[in-house]
Coordinates of C-alpha atoms in Angstrom, one line a residue:
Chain A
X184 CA 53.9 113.6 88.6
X185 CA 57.4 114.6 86.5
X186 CA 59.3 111.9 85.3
X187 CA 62.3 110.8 87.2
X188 CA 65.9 109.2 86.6
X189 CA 68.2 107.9 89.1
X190 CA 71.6 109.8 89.2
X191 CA 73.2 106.8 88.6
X192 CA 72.0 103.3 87.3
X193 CA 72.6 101.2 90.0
X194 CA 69.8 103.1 91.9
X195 CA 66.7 101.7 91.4
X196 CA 63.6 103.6 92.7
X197 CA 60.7 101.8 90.4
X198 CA 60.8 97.7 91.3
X199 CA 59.7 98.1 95.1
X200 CA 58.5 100.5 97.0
X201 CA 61.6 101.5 98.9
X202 CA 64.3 102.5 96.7
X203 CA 67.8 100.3 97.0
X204 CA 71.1 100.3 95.4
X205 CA 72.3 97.1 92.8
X206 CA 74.9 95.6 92.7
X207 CA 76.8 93.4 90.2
X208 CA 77.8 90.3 91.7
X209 CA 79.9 87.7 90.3
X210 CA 78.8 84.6 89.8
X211 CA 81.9 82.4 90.7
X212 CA 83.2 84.5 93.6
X213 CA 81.0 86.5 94.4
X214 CA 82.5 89.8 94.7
X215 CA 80.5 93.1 94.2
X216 CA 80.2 95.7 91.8
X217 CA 79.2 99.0 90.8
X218 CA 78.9 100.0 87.4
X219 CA 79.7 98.0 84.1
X220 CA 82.0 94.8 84.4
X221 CA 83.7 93.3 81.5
X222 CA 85.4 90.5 84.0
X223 CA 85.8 90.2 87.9
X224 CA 89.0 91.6 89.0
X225 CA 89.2 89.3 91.7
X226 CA 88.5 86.3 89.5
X227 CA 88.0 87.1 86.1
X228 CA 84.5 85.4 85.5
X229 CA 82.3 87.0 83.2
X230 CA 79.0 86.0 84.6
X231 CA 77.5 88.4 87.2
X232 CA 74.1 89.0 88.7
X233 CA 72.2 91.9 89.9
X234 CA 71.9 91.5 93.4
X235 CA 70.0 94.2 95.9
X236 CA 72.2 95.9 98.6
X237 CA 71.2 96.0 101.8
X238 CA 70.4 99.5 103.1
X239 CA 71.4 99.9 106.2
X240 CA 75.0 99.9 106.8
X241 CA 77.6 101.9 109.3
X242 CA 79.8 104.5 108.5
X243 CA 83.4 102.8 108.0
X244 CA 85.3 106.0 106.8
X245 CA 84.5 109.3 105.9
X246 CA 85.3 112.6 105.0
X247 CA 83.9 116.1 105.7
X248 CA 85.3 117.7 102.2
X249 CA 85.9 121.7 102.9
X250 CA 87.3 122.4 99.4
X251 CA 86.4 120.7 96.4
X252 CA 86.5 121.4 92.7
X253 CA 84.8 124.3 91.1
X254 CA 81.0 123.9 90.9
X255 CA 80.6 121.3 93.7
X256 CA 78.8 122.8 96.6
X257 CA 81.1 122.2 100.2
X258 CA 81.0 121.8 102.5
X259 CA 79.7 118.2 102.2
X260 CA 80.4 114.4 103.7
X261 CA 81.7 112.1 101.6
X262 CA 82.1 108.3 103.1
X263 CA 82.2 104.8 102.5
X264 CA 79.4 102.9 104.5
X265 CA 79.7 98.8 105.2
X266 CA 76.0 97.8 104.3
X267 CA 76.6 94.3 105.8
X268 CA 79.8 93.3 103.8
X269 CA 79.0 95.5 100.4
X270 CA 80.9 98.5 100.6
X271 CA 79.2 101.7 99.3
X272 CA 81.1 105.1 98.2
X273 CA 78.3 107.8 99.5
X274 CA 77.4 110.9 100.7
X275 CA 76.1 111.3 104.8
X276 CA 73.2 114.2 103.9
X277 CA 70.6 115.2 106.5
X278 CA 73.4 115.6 109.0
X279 CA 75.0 118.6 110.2
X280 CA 78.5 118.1 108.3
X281 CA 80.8 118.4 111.5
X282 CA 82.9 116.2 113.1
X283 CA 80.4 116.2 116.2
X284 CA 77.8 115.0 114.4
X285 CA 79.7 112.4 111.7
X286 CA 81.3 109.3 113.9
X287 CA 83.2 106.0 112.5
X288 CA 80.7 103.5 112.9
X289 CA 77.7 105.5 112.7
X290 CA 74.7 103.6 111.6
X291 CA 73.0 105.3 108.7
X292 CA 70.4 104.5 106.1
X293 CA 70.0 105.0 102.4
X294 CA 68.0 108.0 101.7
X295 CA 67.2 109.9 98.0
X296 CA 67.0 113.5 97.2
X297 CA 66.2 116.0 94.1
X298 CA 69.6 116.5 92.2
X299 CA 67.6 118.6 90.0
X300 CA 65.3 118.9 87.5
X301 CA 66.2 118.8 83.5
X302 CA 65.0 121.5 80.5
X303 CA 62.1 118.2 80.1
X304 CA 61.0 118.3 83.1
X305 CA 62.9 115.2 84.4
X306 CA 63.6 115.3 88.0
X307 CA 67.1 113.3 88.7
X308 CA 67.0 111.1 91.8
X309 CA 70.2 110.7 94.1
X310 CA 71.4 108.9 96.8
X311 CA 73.3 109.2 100.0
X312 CA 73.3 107.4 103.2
X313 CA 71.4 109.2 106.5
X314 CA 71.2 108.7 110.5
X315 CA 69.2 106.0 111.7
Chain B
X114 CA 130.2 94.6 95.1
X115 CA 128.4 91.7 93.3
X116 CA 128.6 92.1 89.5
X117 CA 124.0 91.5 89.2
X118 CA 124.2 94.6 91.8
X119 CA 122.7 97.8 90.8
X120 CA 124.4 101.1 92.7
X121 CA 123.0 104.2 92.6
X122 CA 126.4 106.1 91.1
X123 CA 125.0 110.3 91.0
X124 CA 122.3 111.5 92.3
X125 CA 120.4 115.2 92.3
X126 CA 117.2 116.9 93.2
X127 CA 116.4 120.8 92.6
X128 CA 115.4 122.9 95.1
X129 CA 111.6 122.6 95.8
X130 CA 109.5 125.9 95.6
X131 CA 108.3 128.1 93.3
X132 CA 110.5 128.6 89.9
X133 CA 108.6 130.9 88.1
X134 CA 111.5 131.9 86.0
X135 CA 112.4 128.1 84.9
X136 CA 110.6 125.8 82.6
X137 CA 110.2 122.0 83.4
X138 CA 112.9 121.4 80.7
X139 CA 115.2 123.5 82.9
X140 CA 114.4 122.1 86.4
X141 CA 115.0 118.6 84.1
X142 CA 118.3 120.1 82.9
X143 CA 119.4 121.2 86.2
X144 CA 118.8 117.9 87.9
X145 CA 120.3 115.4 85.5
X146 CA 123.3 117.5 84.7
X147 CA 123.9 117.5 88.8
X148 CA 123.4 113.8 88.7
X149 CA 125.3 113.0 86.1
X150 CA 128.6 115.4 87.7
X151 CA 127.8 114.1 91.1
X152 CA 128.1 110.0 89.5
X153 CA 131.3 111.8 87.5
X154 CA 129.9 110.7 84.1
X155 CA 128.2 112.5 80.9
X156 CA 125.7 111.3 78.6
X157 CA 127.9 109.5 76.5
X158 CA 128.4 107.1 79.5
X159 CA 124.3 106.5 79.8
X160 CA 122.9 103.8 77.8
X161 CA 119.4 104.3 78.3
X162 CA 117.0 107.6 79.6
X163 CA 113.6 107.0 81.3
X164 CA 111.6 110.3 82.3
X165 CA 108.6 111.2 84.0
X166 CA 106.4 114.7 83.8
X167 CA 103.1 114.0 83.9
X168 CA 102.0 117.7 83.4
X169 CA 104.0 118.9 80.8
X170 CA 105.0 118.2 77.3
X171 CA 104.4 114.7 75.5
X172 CA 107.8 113.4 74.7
X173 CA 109.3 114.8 77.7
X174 CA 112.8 112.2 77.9
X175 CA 113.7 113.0 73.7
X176 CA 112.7 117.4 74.7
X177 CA 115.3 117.0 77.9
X178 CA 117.7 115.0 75.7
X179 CA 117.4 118.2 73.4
X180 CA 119.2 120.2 75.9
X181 CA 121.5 118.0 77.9
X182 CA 122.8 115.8 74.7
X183 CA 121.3 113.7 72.1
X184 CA 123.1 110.6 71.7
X185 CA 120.6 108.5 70.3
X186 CA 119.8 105.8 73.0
X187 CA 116.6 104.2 74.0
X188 CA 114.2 106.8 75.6
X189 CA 111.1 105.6 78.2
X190 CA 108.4 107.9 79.0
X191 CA 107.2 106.7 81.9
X192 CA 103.4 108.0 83.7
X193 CA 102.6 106.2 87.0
X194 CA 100.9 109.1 88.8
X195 CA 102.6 109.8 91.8
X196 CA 105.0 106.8 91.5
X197 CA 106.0 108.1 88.2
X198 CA 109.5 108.8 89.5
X199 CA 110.2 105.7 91.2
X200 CA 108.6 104.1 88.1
X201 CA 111.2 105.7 85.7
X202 CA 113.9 105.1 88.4
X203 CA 113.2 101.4 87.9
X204 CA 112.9 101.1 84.2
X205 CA 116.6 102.3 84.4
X206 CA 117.1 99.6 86.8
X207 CA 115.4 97.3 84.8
X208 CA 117.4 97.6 81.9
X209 CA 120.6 97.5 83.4
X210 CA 119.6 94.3 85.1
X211 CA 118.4 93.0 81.7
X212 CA 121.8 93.5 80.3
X213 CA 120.7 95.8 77.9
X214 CA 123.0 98.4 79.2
X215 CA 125.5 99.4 81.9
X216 CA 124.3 102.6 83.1
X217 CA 121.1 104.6 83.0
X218 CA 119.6 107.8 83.6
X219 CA 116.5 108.6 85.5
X220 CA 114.7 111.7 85.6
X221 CA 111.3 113.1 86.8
X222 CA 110.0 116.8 86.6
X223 CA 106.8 118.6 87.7
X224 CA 105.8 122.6 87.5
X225 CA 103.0 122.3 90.0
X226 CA 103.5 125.5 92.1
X227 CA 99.9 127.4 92.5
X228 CA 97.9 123.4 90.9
X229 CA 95.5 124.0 93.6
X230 CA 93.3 120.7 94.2
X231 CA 94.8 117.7 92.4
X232 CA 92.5 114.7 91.5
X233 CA 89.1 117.1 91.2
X234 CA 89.3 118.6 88.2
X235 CA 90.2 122.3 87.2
X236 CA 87.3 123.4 85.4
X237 CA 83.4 123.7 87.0
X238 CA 81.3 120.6 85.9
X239 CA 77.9 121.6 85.5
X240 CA 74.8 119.5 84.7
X241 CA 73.3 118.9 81.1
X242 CA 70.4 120.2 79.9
X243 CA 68.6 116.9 79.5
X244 CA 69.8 114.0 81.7
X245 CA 71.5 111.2 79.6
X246 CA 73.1 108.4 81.2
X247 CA 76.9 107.9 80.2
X248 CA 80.0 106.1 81.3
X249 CA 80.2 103.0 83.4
X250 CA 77.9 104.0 86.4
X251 CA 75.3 105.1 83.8
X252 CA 75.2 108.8 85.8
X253 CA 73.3 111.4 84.2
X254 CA 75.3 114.2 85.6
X255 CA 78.7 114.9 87.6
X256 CA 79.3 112.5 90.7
X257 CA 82.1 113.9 92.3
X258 CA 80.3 115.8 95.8
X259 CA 77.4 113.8 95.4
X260 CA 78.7 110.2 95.7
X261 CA 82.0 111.1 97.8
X262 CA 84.7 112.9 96.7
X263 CA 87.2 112.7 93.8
X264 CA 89.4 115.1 95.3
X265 CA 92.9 113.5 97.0
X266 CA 92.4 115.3 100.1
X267 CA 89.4 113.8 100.6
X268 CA 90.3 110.3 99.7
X269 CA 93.5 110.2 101.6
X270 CA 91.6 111.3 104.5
X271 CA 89.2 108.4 104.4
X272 CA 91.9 106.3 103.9
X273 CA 93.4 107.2 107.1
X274 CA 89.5 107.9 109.5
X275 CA 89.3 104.0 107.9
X276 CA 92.7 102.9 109.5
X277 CA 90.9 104.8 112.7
X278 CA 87.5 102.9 112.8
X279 CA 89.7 99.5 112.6
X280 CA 91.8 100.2 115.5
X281 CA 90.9 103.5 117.1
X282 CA 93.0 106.4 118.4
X283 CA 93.7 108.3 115.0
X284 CA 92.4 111.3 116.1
X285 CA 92.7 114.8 114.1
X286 CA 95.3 115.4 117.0
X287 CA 97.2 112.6 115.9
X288 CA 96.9 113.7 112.4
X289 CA 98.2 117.1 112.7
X290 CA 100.7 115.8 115.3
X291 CA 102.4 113.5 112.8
X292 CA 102.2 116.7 110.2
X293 CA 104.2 119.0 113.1
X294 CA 106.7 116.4 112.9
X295 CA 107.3 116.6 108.9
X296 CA 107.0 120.8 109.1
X297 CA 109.5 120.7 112.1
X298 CA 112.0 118.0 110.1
X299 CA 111.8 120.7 107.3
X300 CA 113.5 122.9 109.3
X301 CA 117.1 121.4 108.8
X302 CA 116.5 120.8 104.2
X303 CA 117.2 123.9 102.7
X304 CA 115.8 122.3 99.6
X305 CA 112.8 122.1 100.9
X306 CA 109.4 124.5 99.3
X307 CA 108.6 125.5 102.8
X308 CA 110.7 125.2 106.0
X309 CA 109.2 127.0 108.6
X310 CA 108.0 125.3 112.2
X311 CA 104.2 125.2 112.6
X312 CA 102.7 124.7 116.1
X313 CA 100.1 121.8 116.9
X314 CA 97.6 125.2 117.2
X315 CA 98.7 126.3 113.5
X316 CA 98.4 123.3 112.0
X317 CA 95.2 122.4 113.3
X318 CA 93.5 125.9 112.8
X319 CA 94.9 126.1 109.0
X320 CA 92.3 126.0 106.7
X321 CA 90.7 122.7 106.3
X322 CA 90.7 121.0 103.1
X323 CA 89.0 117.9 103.5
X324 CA 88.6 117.0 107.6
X325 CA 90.6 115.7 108.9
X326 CA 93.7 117.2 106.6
X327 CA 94.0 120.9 107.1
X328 CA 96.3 122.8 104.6
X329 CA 99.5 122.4 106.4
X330 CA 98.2 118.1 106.1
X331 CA 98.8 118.4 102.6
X332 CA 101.5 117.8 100.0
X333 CA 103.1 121.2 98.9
X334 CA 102.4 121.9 95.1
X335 CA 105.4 123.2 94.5
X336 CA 108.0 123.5 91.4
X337 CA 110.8 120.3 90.9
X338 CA 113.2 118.1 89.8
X339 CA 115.3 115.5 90.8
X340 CA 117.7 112.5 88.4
X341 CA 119.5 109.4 89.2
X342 CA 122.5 107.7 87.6
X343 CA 122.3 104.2 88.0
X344 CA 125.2 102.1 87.3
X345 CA 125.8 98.0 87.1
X346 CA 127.9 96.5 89.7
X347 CA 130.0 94.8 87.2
X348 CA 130.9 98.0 85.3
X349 CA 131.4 100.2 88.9
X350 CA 134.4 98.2 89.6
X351 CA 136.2 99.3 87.2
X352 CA 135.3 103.2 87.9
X353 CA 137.2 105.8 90.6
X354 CA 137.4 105.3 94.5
X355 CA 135.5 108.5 94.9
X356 CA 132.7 107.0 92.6
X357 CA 132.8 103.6 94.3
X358 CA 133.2 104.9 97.8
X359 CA 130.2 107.2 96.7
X360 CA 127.8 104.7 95.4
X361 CA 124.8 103.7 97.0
X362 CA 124.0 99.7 96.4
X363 CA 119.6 99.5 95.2
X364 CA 119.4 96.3 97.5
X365 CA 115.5 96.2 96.4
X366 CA 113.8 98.0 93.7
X367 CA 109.9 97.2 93.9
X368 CA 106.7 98.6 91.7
X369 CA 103.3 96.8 92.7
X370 CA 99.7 97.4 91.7
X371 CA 96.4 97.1 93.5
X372 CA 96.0 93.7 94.0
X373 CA 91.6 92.9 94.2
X374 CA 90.0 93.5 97.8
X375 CA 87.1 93.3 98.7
X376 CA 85.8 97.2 98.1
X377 CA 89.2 98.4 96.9
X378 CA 87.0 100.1 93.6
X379 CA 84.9 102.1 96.4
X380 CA 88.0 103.2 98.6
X381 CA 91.5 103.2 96.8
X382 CA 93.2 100.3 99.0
X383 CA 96.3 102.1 99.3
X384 CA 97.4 99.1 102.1
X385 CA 98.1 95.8 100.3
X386 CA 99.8 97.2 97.5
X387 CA 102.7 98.8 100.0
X388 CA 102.5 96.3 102.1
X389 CA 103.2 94.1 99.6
X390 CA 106.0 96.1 97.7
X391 CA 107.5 96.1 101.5
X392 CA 107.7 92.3 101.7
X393 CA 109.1 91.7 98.6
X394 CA 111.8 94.5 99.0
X395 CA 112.5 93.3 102.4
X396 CA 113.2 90.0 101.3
X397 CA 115.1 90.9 97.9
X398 CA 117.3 93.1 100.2
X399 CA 117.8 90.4 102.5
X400 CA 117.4 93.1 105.5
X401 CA 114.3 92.7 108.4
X402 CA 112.0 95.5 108.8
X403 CA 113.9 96.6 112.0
X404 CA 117.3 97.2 110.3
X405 CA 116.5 100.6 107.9
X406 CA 118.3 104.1 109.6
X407 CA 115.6 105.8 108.2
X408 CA 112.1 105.8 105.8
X409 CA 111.1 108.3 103.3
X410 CA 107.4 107.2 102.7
X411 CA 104.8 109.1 100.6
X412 CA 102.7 111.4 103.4
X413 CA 100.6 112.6 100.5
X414 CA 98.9 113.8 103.4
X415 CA 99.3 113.7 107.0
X416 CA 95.9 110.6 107.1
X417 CA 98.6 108.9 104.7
X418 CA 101.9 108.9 106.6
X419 CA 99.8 107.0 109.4
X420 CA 98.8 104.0 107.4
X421 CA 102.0 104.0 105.6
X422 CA 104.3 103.0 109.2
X423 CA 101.6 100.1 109.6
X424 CA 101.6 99.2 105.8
X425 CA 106.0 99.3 105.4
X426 CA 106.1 97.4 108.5
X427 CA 107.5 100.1 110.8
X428 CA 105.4 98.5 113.4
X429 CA 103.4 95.5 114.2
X430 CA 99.8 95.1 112.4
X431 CA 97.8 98.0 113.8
X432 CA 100.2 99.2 116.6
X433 CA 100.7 103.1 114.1
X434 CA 98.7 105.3 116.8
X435 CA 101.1 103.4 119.6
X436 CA 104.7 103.5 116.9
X437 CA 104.0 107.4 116.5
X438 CA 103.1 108.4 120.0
X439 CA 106.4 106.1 121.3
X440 CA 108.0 109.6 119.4
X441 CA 109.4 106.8 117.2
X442 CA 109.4 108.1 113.2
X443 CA 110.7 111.7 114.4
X444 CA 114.0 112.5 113.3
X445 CA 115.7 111.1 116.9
X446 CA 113.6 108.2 117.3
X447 CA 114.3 104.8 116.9
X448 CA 113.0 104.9 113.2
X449 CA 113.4 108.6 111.4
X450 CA 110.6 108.9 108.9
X451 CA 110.5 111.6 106.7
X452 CA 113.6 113.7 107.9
X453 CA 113.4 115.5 104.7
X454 CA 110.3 117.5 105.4
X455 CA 108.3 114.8 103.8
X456 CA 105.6 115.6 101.0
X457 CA 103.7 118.0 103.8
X458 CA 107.0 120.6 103.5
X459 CA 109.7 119.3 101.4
X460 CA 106.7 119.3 98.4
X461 CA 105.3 117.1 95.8
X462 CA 106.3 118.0 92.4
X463 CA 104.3 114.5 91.7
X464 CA 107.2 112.9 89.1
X465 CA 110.1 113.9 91.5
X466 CA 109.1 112.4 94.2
X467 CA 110.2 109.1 93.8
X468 CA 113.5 110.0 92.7
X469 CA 113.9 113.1 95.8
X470 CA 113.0 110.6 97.9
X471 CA 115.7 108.5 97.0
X472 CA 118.3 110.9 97.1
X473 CA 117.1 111.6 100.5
X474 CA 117.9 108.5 101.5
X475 CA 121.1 108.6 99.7
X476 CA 122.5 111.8 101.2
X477 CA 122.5 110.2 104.6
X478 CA 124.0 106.8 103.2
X479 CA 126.7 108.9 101.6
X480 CA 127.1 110.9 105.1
X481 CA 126.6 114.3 103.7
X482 CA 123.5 115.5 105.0
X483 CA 125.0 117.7 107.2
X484 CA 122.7 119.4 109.8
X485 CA 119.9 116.7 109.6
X486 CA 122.3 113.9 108.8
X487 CA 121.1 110.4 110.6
X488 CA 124.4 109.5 112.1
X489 CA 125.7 106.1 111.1
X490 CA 122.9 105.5 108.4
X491 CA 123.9 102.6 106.7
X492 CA 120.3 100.9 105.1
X493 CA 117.2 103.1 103.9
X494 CA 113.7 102.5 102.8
X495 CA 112.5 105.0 99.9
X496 CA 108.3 104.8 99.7
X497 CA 105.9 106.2 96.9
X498 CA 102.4 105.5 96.2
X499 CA 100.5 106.8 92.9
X500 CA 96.5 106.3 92.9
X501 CA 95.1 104.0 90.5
X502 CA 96.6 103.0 92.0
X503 CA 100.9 102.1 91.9
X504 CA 103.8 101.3 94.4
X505 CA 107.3 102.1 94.7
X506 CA 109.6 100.6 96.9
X507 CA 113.4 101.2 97.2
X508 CA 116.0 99.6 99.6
X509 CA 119.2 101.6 99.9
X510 CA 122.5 100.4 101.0
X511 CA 125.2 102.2 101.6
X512 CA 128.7 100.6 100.3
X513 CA 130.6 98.8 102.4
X514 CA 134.1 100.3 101.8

C-alpha cells in the first residue's frame, strides 16, 4: 500500500479506524479551531487541546461555486456543515452539485477521497462532507 | 452647527465604467479636484490627505498630491479592503476631531474594469511535486475548491443561503428579485457602470457565478473614483452661505471589526460587525433606526443586500424576506435602499465605494439628485463592509438652514 498524507493536518486517518477531523479547542473557553493558534480570539488563553469533531453534521450554508479561479475544477459545492456545535468549512462531494440535490439542513457525513498522488508515490487524502 | 460637528463641505465621485484612457492617478485627480470646487476650497485649505487604492501604486495619497498640489501635510494611506474608502473617509474625520486640523481630504481610487473574480486568485495554483505541509492548516497543496471556496461570490452567497437556513424564505427568487431592484434603481444614475433594466428572467438566467448569485448578483468591476472634503463645525461657521447651506453634518462616523463568534474563522460573520457599527452610529447620531430617508449598504452581491436590511436594523431581527417583499427598500418604499444602483449596477471600484456611497447619500441631503432624488431626504445611512473582515458606517444629516 502507497504512503498517504492528509490534505490538511487536522485530518487524521491513522489513530482509529474511521477517519475524523481535529480540532483545537481552548482550554478556558472552549472555542474551536482549525489550524495553528497562537491565542483564542475569543478569550486569549494560550492553552488548547485537540479535541475529535464529530462527523456527522447538517448542511447550515452552502454554495454551488460555477466559476472559480484558474485550475480549480467547477463546478463544485462548497459549504459550512454544523457537526453538533463545531462548524466545518467543506466541500458536499458524492452529490450531484445542483440546487435539487443540495438543501439547507441536509444531513451529511464526513467522507475522504484521492486528491492525488505525488512524484514519491504519496497519495494525499481529502475531506469533504457526503449524504447520509 | 455645534463647533465638535464634522460636515461634509465638497463632495465628488467619477463616473463608474470603463476608463481605459485614464490612469488611477487621473480618476484620483478628477474626483478630488471636483470635491474640493464643489466644498469651494483648494489644497491649501486641507490640512491633512488620507487615500485608498488597494490595486495600484504604493504611496498612492503623496503620487495624487503630485498632481493636484503638494503642500506638505500629513499623508494616510489607508487599506481596509472594501471599507478602504470609508476607512480613509474617517481618518480625515478623525483628525479633524482630534484637533489636529480643520479640514481634510478624502480620497479612494480603483481601476478594476475587466478584474474578473476577486478574492480567488488570478494565477492557476497547481499542486507540488512532493506534498509538503505548509501554512497554518499544515495543507500539502491548494485548498481553495476543495475545502469551500475562496472566491467572494461564493462566500457571500453562503453568507446569505445561511441567513436562509435560520429563517427560511431566501430563495434564489428572492435573491435575484432584490438584484432587479438595484439594476432597475440604476436606471435614473447616469454615473452609474451599467444602467440598463434586467428582467427577473434575465437576471436569473445570467450566467451563474457561485449559486445562488448569477452575474447580474454581482458587484460590477468597473473603473472609479470618488473624494470628500470634510470640514470642522467650528471653522464652517465662518465660511459662505452657499457652503454652509451646502454642507452635509457626519452625525456618526463608525469603523468596526469582526468581533469572535462562534465559527466566524469558517464563515466570515459579516452580521455582528454591521450590526454593531449600526448601534453605535445610531446612537452617536442620536436618530432611531426608523428615521434615515434612505440606505446605501454594501450589496457586494445580491445574498449580501439581504442580510445587510436585517444586520442595519432596517427591520426587526429576522423579518428581511418579509421588509423586502413589503416592496419596502425600492426606491418608493418606505425605506429606499440602494437608489444609486447599488454595487450590483452602480459598480465597485473597491476603494470608492465608501466614499460614492456617501456622496449618494449626500446628493439627496443637498436636494440635487434630480430624476432619482428622494424627496424631503433629510437623514441618511452610508454602509460598507470589507472581508477580514471591516465596517463602515456613516450617518448623514442634512443642515438645518
Amino acid at each position: 500500500m502507497s504512503e498517504r498524507i492528509t490534505l490538511v493536518d487536522y485530518l487524521t486517518l491513522d489513530d482509529a479506524d474511521e477517519p475524523h477531523l481535529v480540532a483545537n479547542e481552548c482550554g478556558t473557553c472552549g472555542a474551536r479551531y482549525f489550524g495553528r493558534r497562537n491565542a483564542c480570539a475569543s478569550c486569549f488563553g494560550t492553552d488548547f487541546a485537540k479535541v475529535t469533531v464529530p462527523s456527522e453534521g447538517v448542511v447550515r450554508s452552502f454554495t454551488i461555486v460555477a466559476q472559480a479561479a484558474p485550475g480549480v475544477p467547477v463546478p463544485f459545492v462548497a459549504a459550512v456543515v454544523d457537526c453538533d456545535g463545531t462548524r466545518v468549512r467543506s466541500n458536499l462531494i458524492n452529490v450531484d452539485p445542483d440546487p435539487e440535490h443540495v438543501v439547507l439542513g441536509m444531513k451529511v457525513r464526513l467522507a475522504t477521497y484521492l486528491v492525488g498522488t505525488d512524484a514519491s508515490g504519496t497519495d494525499a487524502i481529502g475531506f469533504g462532507f457526503e449524504p447520509m | 452647527m455645534a463647533s465638535d460637528d464634522v460636515w461634509i463641505l465638497g463632495i465628488r465621485m467619477t463616473k463608474f465604467g470603463k476608463h481605459p484612457d485614464k490612469d488611477s492617478l487621473d480618476l484620483g485627480a478628477e474626483a478630488a479636484m471636483a470635491a474640493l470646487a464643489d466644498g469651494g476650497v483648494t489644497m491649501r485649505d486641507m490640512g491633512v490627505l488620507a487615500a485608498g487604492n488597494l490595486l495600484g501604486v504604493s504611496g498612492y495619497g503623496q503620487q495624487l498630491q503630485k498632481q493636484i498640489g503638494q503642500t506638505g501635510i500629513p499623508v494616510y494611506n489607508v487599506a481596509n479592503a472594501c471599507a478602504t474608502g470609508a476607512t480613509a473617509l474617517r481618518t480625515a474625520i478623525m483628525a479633524i476631531k482630534a484637533g489636529e486640523c480643520d479640514m481634510g481630504l478624502a480620497v479612494g481610487v480603483e481601476k478594476l474594469a475587466g478584474a474578473g473574480l476577486l478574492g480567488a486568485g488570478g494565477q492557476a495554483k497547481k499542486d507540488a511535486d512532493t506534498w509538503e505541509r505548509s501554512g497554518r492548516m499544515g495543507a500539502v497543496a491548494p485548498v481553495d475548491g476543495r475545502i469551500g471556496t475562496d472566491g467572494m461570490p461564493g462566500v457571500f452567497a453562503q453568507v446569505g443561503m445561511e441567513y436562509g437556513h435560520k429563517y427560511g424564505g431566501a430563495t434564489f427568487e428572492l435573491f435575484a428579485r432584490i438584484s432587479e431592484k438595484n439594476h432597475a434603481h440604476s436606471t435614473l444614475n447616469p454615473l452609474a457602470t451599467y444602467t440598463k433594466r434586467m428582467s427577473l428572467d434575465q437576471i436569473m438566467n445570467d450566467v451563474m457565478i457561485a449559486y445562488p448569485n448569477t452575474r447580474s448578483m454581482c458587484s460590477a468591476n468597473c473603473d472609479g473614483a470618488a473624494a470628500a472634503v470634510v470640514v470642522s463645525g467650528e471653522k464652517l461657521k465662518t465660511l459662505g452661505p452657499d457652503q454652509r447651506r451646502r454642507a452635509v453634518k457626519v452625525s456618526a462616523s463608525v469603523l468596526t471589526s469582526d468581533p469572535w463568534q462562534d465559527g466566524c474563522q469558517v464563515l466570515p460573520d459579516v452580521n455582528t460587525l454591521t450590526r454593531n457599527a449600526a448601534t453605535q452610529a445610531y446612537e452617536a447620531a442620536g436618530v432611531s433606526p426608523s428615521d434615515r430617508d434612505l440606505v446605501e449598504l454594501h450589496d457586494c452581491f445580491a445574498t449580501a443586500e439581504l442580510v445587510h436590511y436585517d444586520n442595519l436594523q432596517l427591520c426587526a431581527p429576522g423579518e428581511a424576506v418579509p421588509f423586502f417583499e413589503s416592496g419596502a427598500p425600492w426606491r418608493d418604499g418606505s425605506t429606499p435602499v440602494n437608489v444609486s444602483g447599488g454595487l450590483e449596477s452602480k459598480g465597485h471600484p473597491i476603494s470608492a465605494t465608501g466614499i460614492a456611497n456617501i456622496w449618494e447619500v449626500c446628493h439627496h441631503l443637498r436636494g440635487e439628485a434630480g430624476d432619482r432624488q428622494i424627496e424631503g431626504a433629510t437623514v441618511g445611512l452610508a454602509h460598507v463592509i470589507g472581508l477580514g473582515s471591516a465596517c463602515g458606517v456613516h450617518i448623514l444629516e442634512r443642515a438645518a438652514a
